[in-house]
PDB file of C-alpha atoms in Angstrom:
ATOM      1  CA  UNK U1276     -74.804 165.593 -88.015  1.00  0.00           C
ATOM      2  CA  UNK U1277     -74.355 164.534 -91.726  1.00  0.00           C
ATOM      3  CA  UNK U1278     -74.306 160.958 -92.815  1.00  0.00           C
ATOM      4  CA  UNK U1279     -71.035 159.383 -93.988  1.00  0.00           C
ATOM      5  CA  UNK U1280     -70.331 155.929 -95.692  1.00  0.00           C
ATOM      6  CA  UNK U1281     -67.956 153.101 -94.272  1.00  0.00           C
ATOM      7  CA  UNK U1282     -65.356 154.136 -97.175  1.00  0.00           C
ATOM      8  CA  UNK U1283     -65.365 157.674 -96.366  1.00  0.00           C
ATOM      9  CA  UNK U1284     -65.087 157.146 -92.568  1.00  0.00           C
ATOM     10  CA  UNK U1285     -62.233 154.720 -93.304  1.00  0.00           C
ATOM     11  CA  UNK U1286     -60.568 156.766 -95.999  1.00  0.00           C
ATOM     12  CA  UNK U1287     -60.487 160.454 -93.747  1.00  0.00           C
ATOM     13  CA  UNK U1288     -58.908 158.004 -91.465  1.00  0.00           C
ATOM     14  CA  UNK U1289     -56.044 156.614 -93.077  1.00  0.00           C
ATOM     15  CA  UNK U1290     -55.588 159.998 -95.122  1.00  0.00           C
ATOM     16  CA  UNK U1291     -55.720 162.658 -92.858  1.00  0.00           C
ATOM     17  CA  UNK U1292     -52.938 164.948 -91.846  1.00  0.00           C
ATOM     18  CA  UNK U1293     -54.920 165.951 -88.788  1.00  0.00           C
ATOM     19  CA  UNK U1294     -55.966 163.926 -85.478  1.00  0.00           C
ATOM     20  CA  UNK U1295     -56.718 164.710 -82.128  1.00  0.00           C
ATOM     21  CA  UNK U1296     -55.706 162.943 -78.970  1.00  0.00           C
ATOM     22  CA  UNK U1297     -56.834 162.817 -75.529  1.00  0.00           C
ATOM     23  CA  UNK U1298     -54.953 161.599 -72.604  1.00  0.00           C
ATOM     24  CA  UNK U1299     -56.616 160.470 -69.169  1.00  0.00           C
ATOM     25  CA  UNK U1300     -54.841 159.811 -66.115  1.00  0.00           C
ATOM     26  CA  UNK U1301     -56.619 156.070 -65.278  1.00  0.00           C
ATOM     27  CA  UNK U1302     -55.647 153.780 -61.567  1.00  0.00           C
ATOM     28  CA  UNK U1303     -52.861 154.867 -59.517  1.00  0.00           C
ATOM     29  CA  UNK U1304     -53.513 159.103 -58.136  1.00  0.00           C
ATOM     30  CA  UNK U1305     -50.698 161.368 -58.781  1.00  0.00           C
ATOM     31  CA  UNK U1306     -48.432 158.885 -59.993  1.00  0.00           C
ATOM     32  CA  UNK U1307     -50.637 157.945 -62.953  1.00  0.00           C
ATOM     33  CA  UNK U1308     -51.370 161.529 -63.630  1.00  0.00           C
ATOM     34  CA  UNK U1309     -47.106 161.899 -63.721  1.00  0.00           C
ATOM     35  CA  UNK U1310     -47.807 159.101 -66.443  1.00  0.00           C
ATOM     36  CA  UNK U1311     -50.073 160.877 -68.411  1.00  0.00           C
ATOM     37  CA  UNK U1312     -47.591 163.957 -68.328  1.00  0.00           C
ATOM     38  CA  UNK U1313     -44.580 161.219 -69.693  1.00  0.00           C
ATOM     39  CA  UNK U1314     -47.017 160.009 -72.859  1.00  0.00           C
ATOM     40  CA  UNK U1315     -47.981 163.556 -74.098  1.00  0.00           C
ATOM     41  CA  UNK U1316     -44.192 164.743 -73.810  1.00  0.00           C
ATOM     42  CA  UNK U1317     -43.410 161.116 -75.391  1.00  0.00           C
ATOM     43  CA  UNK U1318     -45.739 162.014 -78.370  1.00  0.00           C
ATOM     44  CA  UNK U1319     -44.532 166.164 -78.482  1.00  0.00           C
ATOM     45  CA  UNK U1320     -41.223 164.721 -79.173  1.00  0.00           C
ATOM     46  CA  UNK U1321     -42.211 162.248 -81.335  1.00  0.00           C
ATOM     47  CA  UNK U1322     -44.110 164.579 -83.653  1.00  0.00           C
ATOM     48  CA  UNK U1323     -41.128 167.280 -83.253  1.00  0.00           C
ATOM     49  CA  UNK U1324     -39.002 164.327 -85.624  1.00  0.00           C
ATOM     50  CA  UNK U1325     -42.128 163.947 -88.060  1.00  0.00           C
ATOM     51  CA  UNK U1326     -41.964 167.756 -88.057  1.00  0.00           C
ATOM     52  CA  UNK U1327     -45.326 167.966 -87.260  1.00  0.00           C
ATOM     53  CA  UNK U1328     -47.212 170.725 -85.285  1.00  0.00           C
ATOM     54  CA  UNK U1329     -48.965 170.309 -82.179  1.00  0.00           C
ATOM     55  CA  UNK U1330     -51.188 172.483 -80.531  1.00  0.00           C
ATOM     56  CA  UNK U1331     -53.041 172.145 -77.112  1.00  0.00           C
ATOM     57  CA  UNK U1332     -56.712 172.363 -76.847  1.00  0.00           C
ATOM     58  CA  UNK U1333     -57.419 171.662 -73.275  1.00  0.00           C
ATOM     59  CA  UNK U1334     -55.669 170.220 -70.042  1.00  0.00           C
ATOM     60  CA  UNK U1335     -55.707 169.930 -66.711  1.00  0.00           C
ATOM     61  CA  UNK U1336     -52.605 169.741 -64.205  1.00  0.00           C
ATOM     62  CA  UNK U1337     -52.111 168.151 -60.672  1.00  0.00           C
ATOM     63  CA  UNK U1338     -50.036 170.465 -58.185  1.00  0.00           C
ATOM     64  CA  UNK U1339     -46.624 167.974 -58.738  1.00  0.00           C
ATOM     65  CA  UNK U1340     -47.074 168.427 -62.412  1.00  0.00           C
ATOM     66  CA  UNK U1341     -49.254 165.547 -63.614  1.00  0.00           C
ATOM     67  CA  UNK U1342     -51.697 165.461 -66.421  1.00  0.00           C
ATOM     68  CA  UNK U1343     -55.227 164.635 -65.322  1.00  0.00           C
ATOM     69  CA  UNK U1344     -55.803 164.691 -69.257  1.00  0.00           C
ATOM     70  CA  UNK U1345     -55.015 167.063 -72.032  1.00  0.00           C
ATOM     71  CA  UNK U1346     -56.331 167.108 -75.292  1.00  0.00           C
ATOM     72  CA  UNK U1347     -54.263 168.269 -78.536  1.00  0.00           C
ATOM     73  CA  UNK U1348     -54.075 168.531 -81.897  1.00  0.00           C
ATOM     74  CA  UNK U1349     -51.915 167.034 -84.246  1.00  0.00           C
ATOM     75  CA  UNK U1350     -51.274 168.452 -87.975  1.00  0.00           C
ATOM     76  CA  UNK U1351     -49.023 166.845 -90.050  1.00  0.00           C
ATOM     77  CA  UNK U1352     -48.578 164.116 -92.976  1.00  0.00           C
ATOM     78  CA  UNK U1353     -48.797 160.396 -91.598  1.00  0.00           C
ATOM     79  CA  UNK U1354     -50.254 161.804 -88.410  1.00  0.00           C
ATOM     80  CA  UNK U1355     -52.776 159.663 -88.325  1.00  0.00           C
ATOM     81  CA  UNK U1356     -51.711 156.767 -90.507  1.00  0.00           C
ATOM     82  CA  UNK U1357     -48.825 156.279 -87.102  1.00  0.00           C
ATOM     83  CA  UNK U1358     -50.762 157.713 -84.648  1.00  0.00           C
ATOM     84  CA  UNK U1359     -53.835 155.493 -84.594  1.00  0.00           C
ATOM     85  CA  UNK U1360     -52.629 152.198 -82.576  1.00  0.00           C
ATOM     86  CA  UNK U1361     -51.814 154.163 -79.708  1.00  0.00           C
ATOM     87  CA  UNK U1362     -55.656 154.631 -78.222  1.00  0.00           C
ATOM     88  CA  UNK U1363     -55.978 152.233 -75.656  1.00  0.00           C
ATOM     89  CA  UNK U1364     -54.876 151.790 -72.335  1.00  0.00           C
ATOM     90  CA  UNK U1365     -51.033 152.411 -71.201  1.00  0.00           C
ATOM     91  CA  UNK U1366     -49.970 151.222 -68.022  1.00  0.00           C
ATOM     92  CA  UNK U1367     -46.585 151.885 -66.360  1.00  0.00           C
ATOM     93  CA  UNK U1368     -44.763 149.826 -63.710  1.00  0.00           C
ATOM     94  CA  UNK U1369     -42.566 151.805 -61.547  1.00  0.00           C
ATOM     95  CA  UNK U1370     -41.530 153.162 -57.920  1.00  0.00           C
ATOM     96  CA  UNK U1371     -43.185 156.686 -57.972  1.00  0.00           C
ATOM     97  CA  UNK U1372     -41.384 159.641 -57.302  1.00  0.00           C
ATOM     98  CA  UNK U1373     -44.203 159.908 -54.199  1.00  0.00           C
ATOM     99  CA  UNK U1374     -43.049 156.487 -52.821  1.00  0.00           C
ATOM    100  CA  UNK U1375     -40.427 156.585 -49.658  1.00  0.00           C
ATOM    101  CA  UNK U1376     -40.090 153.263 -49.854  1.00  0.00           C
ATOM    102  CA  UNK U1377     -39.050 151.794 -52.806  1.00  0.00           C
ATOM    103  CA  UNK U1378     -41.854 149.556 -53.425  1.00  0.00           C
ATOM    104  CA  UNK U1379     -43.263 149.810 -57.370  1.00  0.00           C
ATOM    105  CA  UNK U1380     -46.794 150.333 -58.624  1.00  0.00           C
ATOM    106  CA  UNK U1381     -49.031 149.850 -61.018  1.00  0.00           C
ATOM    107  CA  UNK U1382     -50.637 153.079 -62.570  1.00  0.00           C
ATOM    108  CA  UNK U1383     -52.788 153.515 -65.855  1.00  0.00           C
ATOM    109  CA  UNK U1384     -53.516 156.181 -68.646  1.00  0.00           C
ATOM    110  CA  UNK U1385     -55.884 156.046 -71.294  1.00  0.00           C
ATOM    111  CA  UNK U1386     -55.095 157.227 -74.895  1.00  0.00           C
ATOM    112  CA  UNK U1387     -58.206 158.118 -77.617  1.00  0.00           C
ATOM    113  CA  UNK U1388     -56.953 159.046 -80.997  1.00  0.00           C
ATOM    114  CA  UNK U1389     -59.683 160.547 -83.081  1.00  0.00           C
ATOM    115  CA  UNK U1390     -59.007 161.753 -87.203  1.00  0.00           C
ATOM    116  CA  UNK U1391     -59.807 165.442 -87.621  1.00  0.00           C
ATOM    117  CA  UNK U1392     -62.872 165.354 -90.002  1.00  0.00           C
ATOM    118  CA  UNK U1393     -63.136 168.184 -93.379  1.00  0.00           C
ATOM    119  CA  UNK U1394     -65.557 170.418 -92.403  1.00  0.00           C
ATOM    120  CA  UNK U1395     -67.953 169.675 -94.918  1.00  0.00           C
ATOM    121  CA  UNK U1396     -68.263 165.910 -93.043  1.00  0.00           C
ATOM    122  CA  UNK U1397     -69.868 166.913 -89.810  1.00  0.00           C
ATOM    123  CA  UNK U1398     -72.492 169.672 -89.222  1.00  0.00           C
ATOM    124  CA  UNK U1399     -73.053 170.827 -86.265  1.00  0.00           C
ATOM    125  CA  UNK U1400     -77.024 172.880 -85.423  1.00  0.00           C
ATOM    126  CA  UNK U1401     -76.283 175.621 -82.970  1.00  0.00           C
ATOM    127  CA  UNK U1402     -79.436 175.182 -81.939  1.00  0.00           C
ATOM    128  CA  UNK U1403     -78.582 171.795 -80.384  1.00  0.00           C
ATOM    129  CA  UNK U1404     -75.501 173.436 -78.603  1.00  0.00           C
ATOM    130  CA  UNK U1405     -75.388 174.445 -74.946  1.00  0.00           C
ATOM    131  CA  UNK U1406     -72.579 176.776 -74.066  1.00  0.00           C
ATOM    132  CA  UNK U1407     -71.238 177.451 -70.340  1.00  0.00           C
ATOM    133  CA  UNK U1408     -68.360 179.935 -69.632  1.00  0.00           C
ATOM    134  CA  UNK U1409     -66.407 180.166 -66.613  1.00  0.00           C
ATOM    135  CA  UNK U1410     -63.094 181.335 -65.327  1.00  0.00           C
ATOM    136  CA  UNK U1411     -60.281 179.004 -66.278  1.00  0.00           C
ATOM    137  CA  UNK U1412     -58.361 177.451 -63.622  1.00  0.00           C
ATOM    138  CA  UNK U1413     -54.380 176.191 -63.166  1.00  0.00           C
ATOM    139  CA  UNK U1414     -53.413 173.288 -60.587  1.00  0.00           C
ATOM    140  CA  UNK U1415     -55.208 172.757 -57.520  1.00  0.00           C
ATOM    141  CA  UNK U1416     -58.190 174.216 -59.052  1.00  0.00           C
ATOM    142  CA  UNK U1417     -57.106 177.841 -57.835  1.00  0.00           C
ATOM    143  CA  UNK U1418     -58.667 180.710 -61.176  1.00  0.00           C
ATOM    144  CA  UNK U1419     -55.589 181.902 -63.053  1.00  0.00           C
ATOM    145  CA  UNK U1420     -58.131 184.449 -65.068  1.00  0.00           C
ATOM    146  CA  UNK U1421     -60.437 187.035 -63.867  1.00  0.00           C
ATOM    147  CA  UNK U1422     -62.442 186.631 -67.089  1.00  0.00           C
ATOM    148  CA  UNK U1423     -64.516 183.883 -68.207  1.00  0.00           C
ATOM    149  CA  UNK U1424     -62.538 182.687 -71.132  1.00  0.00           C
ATOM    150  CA  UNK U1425     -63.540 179.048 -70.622  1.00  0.00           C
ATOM    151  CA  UNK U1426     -66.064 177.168 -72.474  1.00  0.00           C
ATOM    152  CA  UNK U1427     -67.711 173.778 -71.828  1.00  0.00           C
ATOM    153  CA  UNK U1428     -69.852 172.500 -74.650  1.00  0.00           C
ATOM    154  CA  UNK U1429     -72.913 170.316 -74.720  1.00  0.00           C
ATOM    155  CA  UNK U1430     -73.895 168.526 -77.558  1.00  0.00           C
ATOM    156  CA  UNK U1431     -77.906 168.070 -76.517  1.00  0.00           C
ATOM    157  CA  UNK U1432     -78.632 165.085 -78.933  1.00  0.00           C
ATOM    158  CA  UNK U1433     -75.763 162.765 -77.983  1.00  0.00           C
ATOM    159  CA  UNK U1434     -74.739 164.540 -74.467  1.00  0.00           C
ATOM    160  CA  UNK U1435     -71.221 164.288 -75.267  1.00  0.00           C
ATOM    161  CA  UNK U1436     -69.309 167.699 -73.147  1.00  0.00           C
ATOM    162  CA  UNK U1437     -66.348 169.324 -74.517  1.00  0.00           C
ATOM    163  CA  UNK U1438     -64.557 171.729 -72.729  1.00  0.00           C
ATOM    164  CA  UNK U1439     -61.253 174.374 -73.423  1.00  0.00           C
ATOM    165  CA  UNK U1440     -59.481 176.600 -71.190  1.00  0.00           C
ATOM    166  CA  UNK U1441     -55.956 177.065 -72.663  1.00  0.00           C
ATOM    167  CA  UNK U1442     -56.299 180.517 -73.610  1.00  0.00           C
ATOM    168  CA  UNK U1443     -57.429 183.856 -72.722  1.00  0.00           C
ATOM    169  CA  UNK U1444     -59.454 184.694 -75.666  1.00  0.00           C
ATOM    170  CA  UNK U1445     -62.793 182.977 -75.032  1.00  0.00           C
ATOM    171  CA  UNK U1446     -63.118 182.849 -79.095  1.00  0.00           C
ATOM    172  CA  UNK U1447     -59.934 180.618 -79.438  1.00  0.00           C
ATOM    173  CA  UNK U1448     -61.392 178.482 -76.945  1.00  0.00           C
ATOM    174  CA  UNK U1449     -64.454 178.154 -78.252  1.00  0.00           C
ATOM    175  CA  UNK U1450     -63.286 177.221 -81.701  1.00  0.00           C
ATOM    176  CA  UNK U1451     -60.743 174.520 -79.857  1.00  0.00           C
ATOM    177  CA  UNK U1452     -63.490 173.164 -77.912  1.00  0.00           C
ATOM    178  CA  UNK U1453     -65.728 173.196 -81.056  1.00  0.00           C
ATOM    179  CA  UNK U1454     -62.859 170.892 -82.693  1.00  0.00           C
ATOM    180  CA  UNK U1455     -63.104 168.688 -80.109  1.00  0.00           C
ATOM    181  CA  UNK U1456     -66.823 168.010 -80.617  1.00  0.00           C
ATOM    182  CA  UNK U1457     -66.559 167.556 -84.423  1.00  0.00           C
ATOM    183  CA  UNK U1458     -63.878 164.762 -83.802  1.00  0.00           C
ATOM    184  CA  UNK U1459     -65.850 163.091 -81.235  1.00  0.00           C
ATOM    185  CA  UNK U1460     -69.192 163.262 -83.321  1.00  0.00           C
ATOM    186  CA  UNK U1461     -67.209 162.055 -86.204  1.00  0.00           C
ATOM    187  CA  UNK U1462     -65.589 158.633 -84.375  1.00  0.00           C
ATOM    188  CA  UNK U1463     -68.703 158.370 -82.632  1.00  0.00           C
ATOM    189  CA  UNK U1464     -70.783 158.134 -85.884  1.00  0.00           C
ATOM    190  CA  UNK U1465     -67.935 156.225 -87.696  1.00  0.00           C
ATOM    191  CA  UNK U1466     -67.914 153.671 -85.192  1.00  0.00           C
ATOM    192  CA  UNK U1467     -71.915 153.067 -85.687  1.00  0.00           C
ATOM    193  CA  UNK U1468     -71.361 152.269 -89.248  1.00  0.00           C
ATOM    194  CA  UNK U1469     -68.598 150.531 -88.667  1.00  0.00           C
ATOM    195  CA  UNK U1470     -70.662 148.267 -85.743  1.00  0.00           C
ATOM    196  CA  UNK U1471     -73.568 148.148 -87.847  1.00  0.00           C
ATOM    197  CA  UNK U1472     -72.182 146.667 -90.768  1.00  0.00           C
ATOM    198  CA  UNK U1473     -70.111 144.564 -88.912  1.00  0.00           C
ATOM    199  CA  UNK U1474     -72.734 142.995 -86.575  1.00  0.00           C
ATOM    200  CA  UNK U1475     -71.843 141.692 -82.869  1.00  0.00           C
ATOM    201  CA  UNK U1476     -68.681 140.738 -83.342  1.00  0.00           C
ATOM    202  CA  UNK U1477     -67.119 144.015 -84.106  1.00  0.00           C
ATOM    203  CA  UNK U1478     -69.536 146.079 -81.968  1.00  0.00           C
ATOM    204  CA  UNK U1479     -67.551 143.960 -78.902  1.00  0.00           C
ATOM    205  CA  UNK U1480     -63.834 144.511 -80.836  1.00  0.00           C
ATOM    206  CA  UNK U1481     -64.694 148.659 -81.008  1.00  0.00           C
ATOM    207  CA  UNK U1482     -65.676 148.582 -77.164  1.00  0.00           C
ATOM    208  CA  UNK U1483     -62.359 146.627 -76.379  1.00  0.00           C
ATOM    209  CA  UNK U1484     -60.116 148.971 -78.728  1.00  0.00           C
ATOM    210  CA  UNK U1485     -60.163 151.890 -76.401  1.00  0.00           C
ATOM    211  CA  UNK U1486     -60.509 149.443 -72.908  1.00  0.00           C
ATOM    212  CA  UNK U1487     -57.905 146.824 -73.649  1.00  0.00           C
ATOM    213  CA  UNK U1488     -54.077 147.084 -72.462  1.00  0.00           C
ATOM    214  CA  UNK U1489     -52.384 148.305 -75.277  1.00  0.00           C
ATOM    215  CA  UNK U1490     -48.921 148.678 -73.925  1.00  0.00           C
ATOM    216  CA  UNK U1491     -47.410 148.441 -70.340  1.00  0.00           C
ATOM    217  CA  UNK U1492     -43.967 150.480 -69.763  1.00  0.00           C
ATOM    218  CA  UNK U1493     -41.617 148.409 -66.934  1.00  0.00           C
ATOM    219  CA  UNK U1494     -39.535 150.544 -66.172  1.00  0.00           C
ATOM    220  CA  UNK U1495     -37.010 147.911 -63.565  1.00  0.00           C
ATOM    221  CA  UNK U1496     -36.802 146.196 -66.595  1.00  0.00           C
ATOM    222  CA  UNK U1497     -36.190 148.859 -69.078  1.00  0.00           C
ATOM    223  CA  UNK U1498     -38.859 147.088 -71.268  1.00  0.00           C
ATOM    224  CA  UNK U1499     -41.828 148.235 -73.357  1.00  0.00           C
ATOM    225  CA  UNK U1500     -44.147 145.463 -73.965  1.00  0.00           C
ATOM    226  CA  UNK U1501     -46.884 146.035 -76.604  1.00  0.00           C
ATOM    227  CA  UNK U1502     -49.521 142.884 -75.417  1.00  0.00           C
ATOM    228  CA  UNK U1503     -51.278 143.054 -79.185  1.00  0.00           C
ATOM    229  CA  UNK U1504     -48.906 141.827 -80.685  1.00  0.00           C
ATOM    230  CA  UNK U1505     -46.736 140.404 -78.363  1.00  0.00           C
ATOM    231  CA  UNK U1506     -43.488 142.415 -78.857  1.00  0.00           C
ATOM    232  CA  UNK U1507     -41.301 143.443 -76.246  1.00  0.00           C
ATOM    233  CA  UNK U1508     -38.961 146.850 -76.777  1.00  0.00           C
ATOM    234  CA  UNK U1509     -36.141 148.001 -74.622  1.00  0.00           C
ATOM    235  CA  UNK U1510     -34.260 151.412 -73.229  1.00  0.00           C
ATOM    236  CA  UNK U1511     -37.827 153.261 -71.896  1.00  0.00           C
ATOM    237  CA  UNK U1512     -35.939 156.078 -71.558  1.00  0.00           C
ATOM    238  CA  UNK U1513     -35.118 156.808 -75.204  1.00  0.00           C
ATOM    239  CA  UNK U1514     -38.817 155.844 -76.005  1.00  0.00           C
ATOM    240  CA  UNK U1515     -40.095 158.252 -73.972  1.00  0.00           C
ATOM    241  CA  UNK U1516     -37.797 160.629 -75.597  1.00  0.00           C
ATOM    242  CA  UNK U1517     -39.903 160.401 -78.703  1.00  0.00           C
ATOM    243  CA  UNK U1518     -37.780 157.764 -80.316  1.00  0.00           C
ATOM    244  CA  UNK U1519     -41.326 156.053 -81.071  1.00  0.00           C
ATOM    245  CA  UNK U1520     -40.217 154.769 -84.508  1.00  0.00           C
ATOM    246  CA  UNK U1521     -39.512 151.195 -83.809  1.00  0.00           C
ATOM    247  CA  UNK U1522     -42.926 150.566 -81.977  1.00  0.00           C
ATOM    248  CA  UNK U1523     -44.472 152.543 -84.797  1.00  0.00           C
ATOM    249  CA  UNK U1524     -43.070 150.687 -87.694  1.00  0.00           C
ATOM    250  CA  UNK U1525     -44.038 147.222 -85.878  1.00  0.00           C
ATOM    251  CA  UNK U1526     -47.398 148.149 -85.153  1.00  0.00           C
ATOM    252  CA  UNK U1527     -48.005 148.876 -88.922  1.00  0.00           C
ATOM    253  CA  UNK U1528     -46.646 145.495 -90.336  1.00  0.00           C
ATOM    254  CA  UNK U1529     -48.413 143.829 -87.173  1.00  0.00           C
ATOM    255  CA  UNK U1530     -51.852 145.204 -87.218  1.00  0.00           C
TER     256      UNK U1530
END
């Protein structure tokens, strides 16, 4: 993996036109999972007004339709610049559609937005690359291909494990899941220099940014409360229907 500065790291951040985001499903089953479904249509919409382009590089359904996590790409200008306050944790307050009895719960889902480094940033040795294929699967874990057009990916030197399945060219895949990895490598190294410049103090804020309760959607209250900086924003509904602006906007005077 090449060596990059604290300016550079910082500067392919707040520059690029390219980021990647992962969602998790976090506490709370199928109903956080539903979550997780709500956030990645919340941000397709969203980057359908910024006339960005999105494409999927991995994800993995429940049987009602849930997103135990998806990763995708995101290519357009700003991406990052308004993306990049929403990694963190996201946690919704609701009555699940699951729930026969009206009672609401608490469920989680975790967001990581990493910049899309240049090529020429990260180099990656084959040699320290281990490469399983396998048959993709759909919900409920049942194999939607007879082929093994899947990839998972194993960095050796940092054991970080990629994976793609979304199409059924095993090429495409590999070069999505290959993505993935150069992203990861790249925040993962960024965040070194960052914590080793920085000291202590903002190796412990780096571990919180990713942990922490960024935002918690009550949806009996119609209310969007962002807990960093203490701002509360109403009508969910629209939110969720990529109207993301207003949140956006705040964040970037704010933070």
């Amino acid at each position: 993996m090449s060596s990059i500065t604290q300016a550079a790291a910082k500067g392919e951040e707040e520059r690029s036109s390219s980021i990647i985001m992962e969602i998790r499903s976090g506490v709370g089953g199928e109903e956080a999972a539903l979550f997780a479904q709500d956030l990645f249509k919340m941000y397709s919409k969203y980057a359908e007004t910024q006339s960005w382009k999105i494409k999927i590089l991995d994800s993995s359904q429940t049987e009602m339709g849930g997103l135990k996590q998806i990763i995708f790409e995101i290519k357009g200008e700003g991406a990052s610049s308004k993306m990049k306050y929403e990694g963190g944790v996201h946690r919704v307050q609701r009555v699940p559609k699951t729930e026969k009895g009206n009672r609401i719960h608490t469920s989680t889902a975790s967001v990581a937005v990493l910049p899309v480094p240049e090529s020429t940033q990260i180099k990656i040795n084959p040699r320290d690359l281990k490469m399983d294929f396998y048959k993709a699967s759909g919900p409920g874990g049942q194999n939607v291909n007879k082929r093994q057009t899947a990839i998972r990916i194993t960095h050796l030197p940092t054991g970080l494990i990629v994976s793609s399945q979304t199409s059924r060219n095993l090429e495409e895949n590999k070069k999505a899941a290959l993505n993935i990895l150069e992203a990861k490598l790249f925040e993962k190294e960024r965040k070194e220099i960052e914590n080793k410049i920085a000291g202590e103090r903002k190796t412990q804020i780096g571990r919180a940014q990713r942990s922490e309760k960024v935002r918690t959607y009550n949806f009996p209250q119609d209310r969007i409360t962002d807990h960093r900086i203490s701002k509360k924003f109403y009508n969910i509904e629209k939110i969720l229907a990529g109207n993301l602006n207003p949140i956006v906007k705040t964040l970037q005077k704010n933070l």
